[in-house]
Amino acid sequence: MSNPIGHAVRQALTRRGFIAGSAISLFAPMISSAVAGDGSVDTRIQLAQISGDVSNSRSRLILLGTSGGPTWYPNSDQSGISSVVAVGDAYYIVDCGEGAGKRLQQAISPASSRFMDDRVRALFLTHLHSDHTVDYANLLFIGLFVGLDRRSTPFKVFGPGRRGQMAPVFSLPGTSAPTVPIINPENPTPGIKDMTGYLYQAFATDLNDRMRDNGKPNLEAVVEVHDIDIPAIAGFKSPNETPSPPMEPFKIFEDDRVRVSATLVDHAPVWPAFAYRFDTDDGSIVFSGDTGRCENLIKLAKGADVLVHEVIVTSAIYRAFPTPRSVANEGLVQHLLNAHTQVEEVGAVAEAAGVKKLVLSHIVPGNATREQLLPAGKGFSGELVIGRDLMQIGIGQTAASPQKG
Ligand SMILES: [Zn+2]
């Protein structure tokens, strides 16, 4: 009890243990019949066996929030999508959904609120949908009081640049698209640098007060924001025509602990949408971001230790939006089915990439049951982990192990 985070992790793992224990008997018959049906696929599910104190691993994945989509799900206490790659005492955040700042404090600094110091090195946003970014403002403005104000190095932020082209308006085949107003017409598709500047403008009353009355530093000097430059890609025409053309992963960041690579994934019409790979001395962790099945992601994730992948439970979507649907709801359903990866498909993605462990996060709906998520193991021969907030998964050697020769 003296270690609140340890307790939180144990709670999460205990829940996982319960999930794992009760799930095998429920799902095994389905898998068995699938194997018997085609007779050729060695399909099995290994639910992660997380033993010992994973916080003892030098490099680890920490799930801050595991829900996907811009909503507060009923009957769920899980936060919006956000994760951390920890390498020793260096932390790298990936996405910043609802509740991410609080979860970060719970995960890395449960006994103190002053955690946004030099240890939290960078934030990487996969794309600019609000469910991936809405706690960014909290990280900046609360961050100013919990460590950003006494850093010796800038807090680095990486994310999409401007889209540069408006997405088409959804309409049913044979019908004309309705007229839709445009927010901020002088820059209707801002990137992360623009977004950060707009946040500073929107909160200027607060920020000016904090600098004048509380002696806080200028966030513009403390936070270093980068629009990710996408290299020239053969076959790329425009965000609307070729959102994720075949490409090689490209490096976007490197320091003494991690090398971060990115690739474009298929989350049309949102563009750019990135997947990220973190390579450390202990192994590699890949984040799918939001995407339908995408060969670029499979290439990026080749041989990774851990693939953190989004997932959508198709049956829950059909139940939430029964036919006949309005045009608006039809557009939403089409986006959900085409720009995300269905639970029955994700195991094959992980298998094609040859990863050791598949971790489900950005779960839609966020209150999905274990029975709804277990088909994710279909076609995957590695370990399947159903992500929960504050779960930690170590990779490579533990801190107590001898150093590699
Ligand atoms: Zn999205």
Coordinates of C-alpha atoms and ligand atoms in Angstrom, one line a residue:
M1 CA 0.0 0.0 0.0
S2 CA 3.0 2.3 0.4
N3 CA 3.3 2.2 -3.4
P4 CA 0.1 3.6 -5.0
I5 CA 1.2 2.9 -8.5
G6 CA 2.2 -0.6 -7.7
H7 CA -1.2 -1.0 -6.3
A8 CA -2.8 0.5 -9.3
V9 CA -0.9 -1.8 -11.6
R10 CA -1.7 -4.8 -9.5
Q11 CA -5.4 -3.9 -9.7
A12 CA -5.1 -3.7 -13.5
L13 CA -3.3 -7.0 -13.6
T14 CA -5.8 -8.6 -11.3
R15 CA -8.6 -7.5 -13.6
R16 CA -6.6 -8.9 -16.5
G17 CA -6.1 -12.1 -14.7
F18 CA -9.8 -12.3 -14.2
I19 CA -10.4 -11.5 -17.9
A20 CA -7.9 -14.0 -19.0
G21 CA -9.0 -16.8 -16.7
S22 CA -12.7 -16.5 -17.6
A23 CA -12.2 -15.8 -21.3
I24 CA -10.3 -18.9 -22.4
S25 CA -13.2 -21.2 -21.7
L26 CA -15.6 -18.9 -23.4
F27 CA -13.6 -18.4 -26.6
A28 CA -11.7 -21.6 -27.0
P29 CA -14.7 -23.4 -28.6
M30 CA -15.0 -20.7 -31.2
I31 CA -11.3 -20.9 -32.0
S32 CA -11.4 -24.7 -32.2
S33 CA -14.3 -24.7 -34.6
A34 CA -12.5 -22.1 -36.7
V35 CA -9.5 -24.3 -36.9
A36 CA -11.6 -27.4 -37.7
G37 CA -13.4 -25.4 -40.4
D38 CA -10.4 -24.6 -42.5
G39 CA -8.2 -27.2 -41.2
S40 CA -5.0 -25.3 -42.0
V41 CA -4.5 -22.6 -39.6
D42 CA -2.7 -23.1 -36.3
T43 CA -4.8 -20.5 -34.4
R44 CA -4.3 -20.1 -30.7
I45 CA -4.7 -17.4 -28.2
Q46 CA -2.2 -16.7 -25.5
L47 CA -3.4 -14.3 -23.0
A48 CA -0.5 -12.4 -21.6
Q49 CA 1.0 -13.8 -18.6
I50 CA 2.5 -10.8 -16.8
S51 CA 4.5 -12.0 -13.9
G52 CA 6.6 -10.3 -11.3
D53 CA 7.0 -6.5 -11.0
V54 CA 6.9 -5.2 -14.6
S55 CA 8.0 -1.8 -13.4
N56 CA 11.4 -3.5 -12.9
S57 CA 11.9 -3.6 -16.6
R58 CA 14.1 -0.8 -17.9
S59 CA 12.0 -0.3 -21.0
R60 CA 8.2 -0.7 -20.8
L61 CA 4.9 0.3 -22.3
I62 CA 2.5 2.1 -20.0
L63 CA -1.1 2.4 -21.1
L64 CA -2.5 5.6 -19.7
G65 CA -5.9 5.5 -21.4
T66 CA -7.4 2.8 -23.5
S67 CA -10.7 4.1 -24.8
G68 CA -11.1 5.3 -28.4
G69 CA -13.6 7.8 -29.7
P70 CA -14.8 11.2 -28.6
T71 CA -17.2 10.3 -25.9
W72 CA -17.6 9.4 -22.3
Y73 CA -18.7 5.8 -22.3
P74 CA -21.3 4.7 -19.8
N75 CA -20.3 1.9 -17.4
S76 CA -16.6 2.5 -18.0
D77 CA -13.8 4.1 -15.9
Q78 CA -11.2 4.0 -18.7
S79 CA -9.6 7.2 -20.0
G80 CA -9.1 8.4 -23.6
I81 CA -6.3 7.0 -25.7
S82 CA -2.8 7.7 -24.5
S83 CA 0.3 5.7 -23.9
V84 CA 3.9 6.1 -22.6
V85 CA 7.1 4.5 -23.7
A86 CA 9.4 4.5 -20.6
V87 CA 13.1 3.8 -20.9
G88 CA 14.6 4.1 -17.5
D89 CA 13.6 7.5 -16.2
A90 CA 12.9 8.9 -19.7
Y91 CA 9.2 9.1 -20.7
Y92 CA 7.7 9.5 -24.2
I93 CA 4.0 10.1 -24.5
V94 CA 2.0 8.9 -27.5
D95 CA -1.3 10.6 -28.0
C96 CA -3.1 12.7 -25.4
G97 CA -6.7 11.7 -25.0
E98 CA -9.1 12.7 -22.3
G99 CA -7.6 12.2 -18.8
A100 CA -4.1 11.6 -20.1
G101 CA -2.4 14.1 -17.8
K102 CA -3.9 12.7 -14.6
R103 CA -3.1 9.1 -15.7
L104 CA 0.5 10.2 -16.4
Q105 CA 0.8 11.5 -12.9
Q106 CA -0.7 8.2 -11.5
A107 CA 1.7 6.2 -13.6
I108 CA 5.0 7.9 -13.1
S109 CA 4.6 10.2 -10.1
P110 CA 1.9 9.0 -7.8
A111 CA 3.3 10.7 -4.7
S112 CA 4.0 14.1 -6.3
S113 CA 2.2 16.3 -8.8
R114 CA 5.5 17.8 -10.0
F115 CA 6.2 15.3 -12.8
M116 CA 6.4 17.3 -16.1
D117 CA 10.1 17.9 -15.6
D118 CA 13.0 16.9 -17.9
R119 CA 12.1 13.2 -17.5
V120 CA 9.0 13.6 -19.7
R121 CA 10.9 14.2 -22.9
A122 CA 8.4 14.4 -25.7
L123 CA 4.8 13.9 -26.9
F124 CA 4.0 12.3 -30.2
L125 CA 0.5 12.8 -31.6
T126 CA -0.6 10.2 -34.2
H127 CA -3.2 12.5 -35.7
L128 CA -5.3 15.5 -34.7
H129 CA -8.7 13.9 -34.0
S130 CA -9.9 15.3 -30.7
D131 CA -10.0 12.0 -28.9
H132 CA -6.2 11.8 -29.4
T133 CA -5.5 15.5 -28.5
V134 CA -8.0 16.9 -26.1
D135 CA -5.8 16.6 -23.0
Y136 CA -2.9 18.4 -24.8
A137 CA -4.2 21.7 -23.4
N138 CA -4.2 20.2 -19.9
L139 CA -0.6 19.0 -20.4
L140 CA 0.4 22.5 -21.3
F141 CA -1.6 24.7 -18.9
I142 CA -1.6 22.4 -15.9
G143 CA 1.9 21.3 -16.9
L144 CA 3.0 24.9 -16.3
F145 CA 2.4 24.3 -12.6
V146 CA 3.7 20.7 -12.3
G147 CA 7.1 20.8 -13.9
L148 CA 7.1 22.6 -17.2
D149 CA 8.1 25.7 -15.2
R150 CA 11.4 24.3 -14.1
R151 CA 12.8 22.3 -17.0
S152 CA 16.3 22.7 -18.3
T153 CA 15.4 21.2 -21.7
P154 CA 12.3 21.9 -23.8
F155 CA 9.3 19.6 -23.8
K156 CA 9.2 18.4 -27.4
V157 CA 5.9 17.9 -29.3
F158 CA 5.7 16.1 -32.7
G159 CA 2.6 15.8 -34.8
P160 CA 0.9 16.3 -38.1
G161 CA 1.5 19.5 -40.1
R162 CA -1.3 21.2 -42.1
R163 CA -3.5 18.9 -44.1
G164 CA -3.5 21.6 -46.8
Q165 CA -6.7 20.4 -48.5
M166 CA -10.3 20.2 -47.3
A167 CA -11.7 16.7 -47.0
P168 CA -14.8 16.0 -49.1
V169 CA -18.3 16.2 -47.6
F170 CA -19.8 12.8 -47.1
S171 CA -22.9 12.1 -49.1
L172 CA -24.8 9.0 -50.2
P173 CA -24.2 7.8 -53.8
G174 CA -26.3 9.6 -56.3
T175 CA -27.0 12.5 -53.9
S176 CA -25.4 15.9 -53.8
A177 CA -23.3 16.8 -50.8
P178 CA -24.8 19.3 -48.5
T179 CA -23.3 22.7 -47.9
V180 CA -21.2 22.7 -44.7
P181 CA -19.8 25.8 -43.0
I182 CA -16.0 26.1 -42.6
I183 CA -14.4 26.8 -39.3
N184 CA -11.4 29.2 -39.5
P185 CA -11.5 29.6 -43.3
E186 CA -8.1 31.3 -43.5
N187 CA -6.5 28.1 -42.1
P188 CA -9.1 25.3 -42.0
T189 CA -6.8 22.4 -41.6
P190 CA -4.2 23.5 -39.0
G191 CA -1.3 21.3 -37.9
I192 CA 0.1 20.8 -34.5
K193 CA 2.2 24.0 -34.6
D194 CA -0.8 26.0 -35.6
M195 CA -3.0 24.3 -33.0
T196 CA -0.5 25.0 -30.2
G197 CA -0.4 28.7 -31.3
Y198 CA -4.1 28.9 -31.3
L199 CA -4.3 27.3 -27.8
Y200 CA -1.9 30.0 -26.5
Q201 CA -4.1 32.7 -28.1
A202 CA -7.3 31.2 -26.6
F203 CA -5.7 31.0 -23.2
A204 CA -3.8 34.4 -23.4
T205 CA -5.7 35.8 -20.5
D206 CA -4.5 33.0 -18.3
L207 CA -1.0 32.7 -19.7
N208 CA -0.3 36.5 -19.4
D209 CA -1.6 36.4 -15.8
R210 CA 0.5 33.4 -14.9
M211 CA 3.7 35.1 -16.3
R212 CA 2.9 38.5 -14.7
D213 CA 1.4 37.4 -11.4
N214 CA 3.0 33.9 -10.7
G215 CA 6.4 34.3 -12.3
K216 CA 5.8 31.4 -14.7
P217 CA 7.9 31.0 -17.9
N218 CA 6.6 31.6 -21.4
L219 CA 5.2 28.3 -22.7
E220 CA 6.4 29.3 -26.1
A221 CA 10.0 29.1 -24.8
V222 CA 9.5 25.8 -22.8
V223 CA 7.6 23.8 -25.4
E224 CA 9.2 23.0 -28.7
V225 CA 6.6 22.0 -31.3
H226 CA 7.4 20.2 -34.6
D227 CA 5.2 19.6 -37.6
I228 CA 6.4 16.3 -38.9
D229 CA 8.0 16.6 -42.4
I230 CA 6.9 13.8 -44.6
P231 CA 9.5 12.8 -47.2
A232 CA 8.6 12.7 -50.9
I233 CA 6.7 9.6 -51.7
A234 CA 6.5 8.1 -55.1
G235 CA 2.8 7.8 -56.1
F236 CA 1.5 10.4 -53.6
K237 CA -1.0 12.7 -55.3
S238 CA -3.0 14.4 -52.5
P239 CA -4.4 13.7 -49.0
N240 CA -7.8 13.0 -50.6
E241 CA -6.6 10.8 -53.4
T242 CA -3.7 8.9 -51.8
P243 CA -3.8 9.2 -48.0
S244 CA -1.4 6.3 -47.3
P245 CA 0.6 5.4 -50.4
P246 CA 3.1 2.6 -50.0
M247 CA 6.2 4.0 -48.4
E248 CA 9.3 3.3 -46.3
P249 CA 9.2 4.3 -42.6
F250 CA 11.1 7.4 -41.8
K251 CA 13.0 8.6 -38.7
I252 CA 11.4 11.6 -36.9
F253 CA 13.4 11.7 -33.6
E254 CA 16.4 10.1 -31.9
D255 CA 18.1 10.7 -28.5
D256 CA 20.2 8.5 -26.2
R257 CA 17.2 6.3 -25.3
V258 CA 14.9 5.9 -28.3
R259 CA 14.8 6.1 -32.1
V260 CA 11.3 7.0 -33.3
S261 CA 10.1 6.2 -36.9
A262 CA 6.8 7.0 -38.5
T263 CA 4.7 5.9 -41.5
L264 CA 1.4 7.1 -43.0
V265 CA -1.5 4.9 -42.2
D266 CA -5.1 4.8 -43.5
H267 CA -7.4 6.9 -41.4
A268 CA -9.0 8.8 -44.3
P269 CA -10.3 11.4 -44.5
V270 CA -8.0 12.5 -41.6
W271 CA -4.6 13.2 -43.0
P272 CA -1.8 12.9 -42.1
A273 CA -2.3 10.0 -39.8
F274 CA 0.8 8.4 -38.4
A275 CA 1.9 5.1 -36.8
Y276 CA 5.0 5.3 -34.7
R277 CA 7.8 2.8 -33.9
F278 CA 10.0 3.2 -30.8
D279 CA 13.3 1.2 -31.0
T280 CA 15.2 1.0 -27.7
D281 CA 18.2 -1.1 -26.6
D282 CA 15.7 -3.4 -25.0
G283 CA 13.4 -3.9 -27.9
S284 CA 10.7 -2.2 -29.9
I285 CA 7.1 -0.9 -29.4
V286 CA 4.9 0.1 -32.3
F287 CA 1.7 2.2 -32.1
S288 CA -0.8 1.8 -34.9
G289 CA -2.6 5.1 -34.3
D290 CA -6.0 5.0 -35.9
T291 CA -6.1 3.0 -39.1
G292 CA -7.8 0.5 -41.2
R293 CA -5.7 -2.5 -42.3
C294 CA -2.6 -0.9 -43.8
E295 CA 0.5 -2.4 -45.4
N296 CA 2.6 0.6 -44.3
L297 CA 1.8 -0.3 -40.6
I298 CA 2.7 -4.0 -41.2
K299 CA 6.0 -2.9 -42.6
L300 CA 6.7 -0.5 -39.8
A301 CA 5.8 -3.1 -37.2
K302 CA 7.9 -6.0 -38.6
G303 CA 9.4 -8.1 -35.9
A304 CA 8.5 -5.7 -33.1
D305 CA 8.2 -6.9 -29.5
V306 CA 4.9 -5.1 -28.9
L307 CA 2.3 -3.8 -31.3
V308 CA -0.3 -1.5 -29.6
H309 CA -3.2 -1.6 -32.0
E310 CA -6.5 0.1 -32.2
V311 CA -9.6 -2.0 -32.5
I312 CA -13.3 -1.6 -33.2
V313 CA -16.1 -4.0 -32.3
T314 CA -18.1 -4.2 -35.4
S315 CA -21.2 -5.8 -33.8
A316 CA -21.4 -3.0 -31.3
I317 CA -21.4 -0.4 -34.1
Y318 CA -24.2 -2.0 -35.9
R319 CA -26.2 -2.2 -32.7
A320 CA -25.6 1.4 -31.9
F321 CA -26.6 2.6 -35.4
P322 CA -29.4 0.3 -36.6
T323 CA -30.8 0.7 -40.1
P324 CA -32.4 2.8 -41.6
R325 CA -29.7 5.4 -40.8
S326 CA -29.7 9.1 -41.3
V327 CA -27.1 10.4 -43.8
A328 CA -25.0 11.7 -40.9
N329 CA -25.1 8.4 -39.1
E330 CA -24.3 6.5 -42.3
G331 CA -21.3 8.7 -42.8
L332 CA -20.1 8.0 -39.3
V333 CA -20.7 4.2 -39.6
Q334 CA -18.7 4.1 -42.9
H335 CA -15.9 6.0 -41.3
L336 CA -15.9 3.6 -38.3
L337 CA -15.8 0.6 -40.5
N338 CA -13.3 1.8 -43.1
A339 CA -10.9 3.9 -41.2
H340 CA -10.5 1.6 -38.2
T341 CA -9.5 -2.1 -37.8
Q342 CA -12.3 -4.5 -36.9
V343 CA -11.7 -6.9 -34.0
E344 CA -11.8 -9.9 -36.3
E345 CA -9.1 -8.4 -38.5
V346 CA -6.5 -7.2 -36.1
G347 CA -5.0 -10.6 -35.2
A348 CA -4.0 -11.1 -38.9
V349 CA -2.3 -7.7 -39.0
A350 CA -0.2 -8.7 -35.9
E351 CA 0.6 -12.0 -37.5
A352 CA 1.6 -10.5 -40.8
A353 CA 3.9 -8.1 -38.9
G354 CA 5.4 -11.0 -36.9
V355 CA 5.1 -9.2 -33.6
K356 CA 5.5 -11.1 -30.3
K357 CA 2.7 -9.3 -28.4
L358 CA -0.5 -7.6 -29.6
V359 CA -1.9 -5.1 -27.1
L360 CA -5.4 -3.8 -27.8
S361 CA -5.8 -0.1 -27.0
H362 CA -8.0 2.7 -28.4
I363 CA -10.9 0.2 -27.9
V364 CA -14.2 1.2 -29.5
P365 CA -16.6 1.1 -27.8
G366 CA -14.6 1.9 -24.6
N367 CA -16.9 -0.3 -22.6
A368 CA -16.5 -3.4 -24.8
T369 CA -16.7 -6.7 -23.0
R370 CA -13.9 -9.3 -23.0
E371 CA -16.1 -11.6 -25.1
Q372 CA -16.4 -8.9 -27.7
L373 CA -12.6 -8.3 -27.8
L374 CA -11.3 -11.9 -27.8
P375 CA -11.8 -12.4 -31.6
A376 CA -8.7 -10.2 -31.8
G377 CA -6.7 -13.3 -31.2
K378 CA -8.0 -15.0 -34.3
G379 CA -5.1 -15.7 -36.7
F380 CA -2.4 -14.5 -34.3
S381 CA 0.1 -16.9 -32.9
G382 CA 1.6 -14.5 -30.3
E383 CA 0.3 -13.1 -27.1
L384 CA -2.9 -11.1 -27.0
V385 CA -3.3 -8.4 -24.3
I386 CA -6.6 -6.6 -23.8
G387 CA -5.4 -3.2 -22.6
R388 CA -6.6 -1.5 -19.4
D389 CA -5.6 1.9 -18.1
L390 CA -2.4 1.9 -16.1
M391 CA -1.3 -1.5 -17.3
Q392 CA 2.5 -1.8 -17.7
I393 CA 4.3 -4.2 -20.0
G394 CA 8.0 -4.6 -19.8
I395 CA 10.2 -5.5 -22.8
G396 CA 13.8 -6.8 -22.8
Q397 CA 15.9 -7.1 -19.8
T398 CA 14.9 -6.0 -16.3
A399 CA 16.8 -3.4 -14.5
A400 CA 18.0 -6.0 -12.1
S401 CA 19.3 -8.3 -14.8
P402 CA 22.9 -8.2 -15.9
Q403 CA 23.6 -5.8 -18.7
K404 CA 23.8 -7.2 -22.2
G405 CA 27.3 -8.0 -23.2
Ligands
ZN1 ZN -9.0 9.1 -35.3

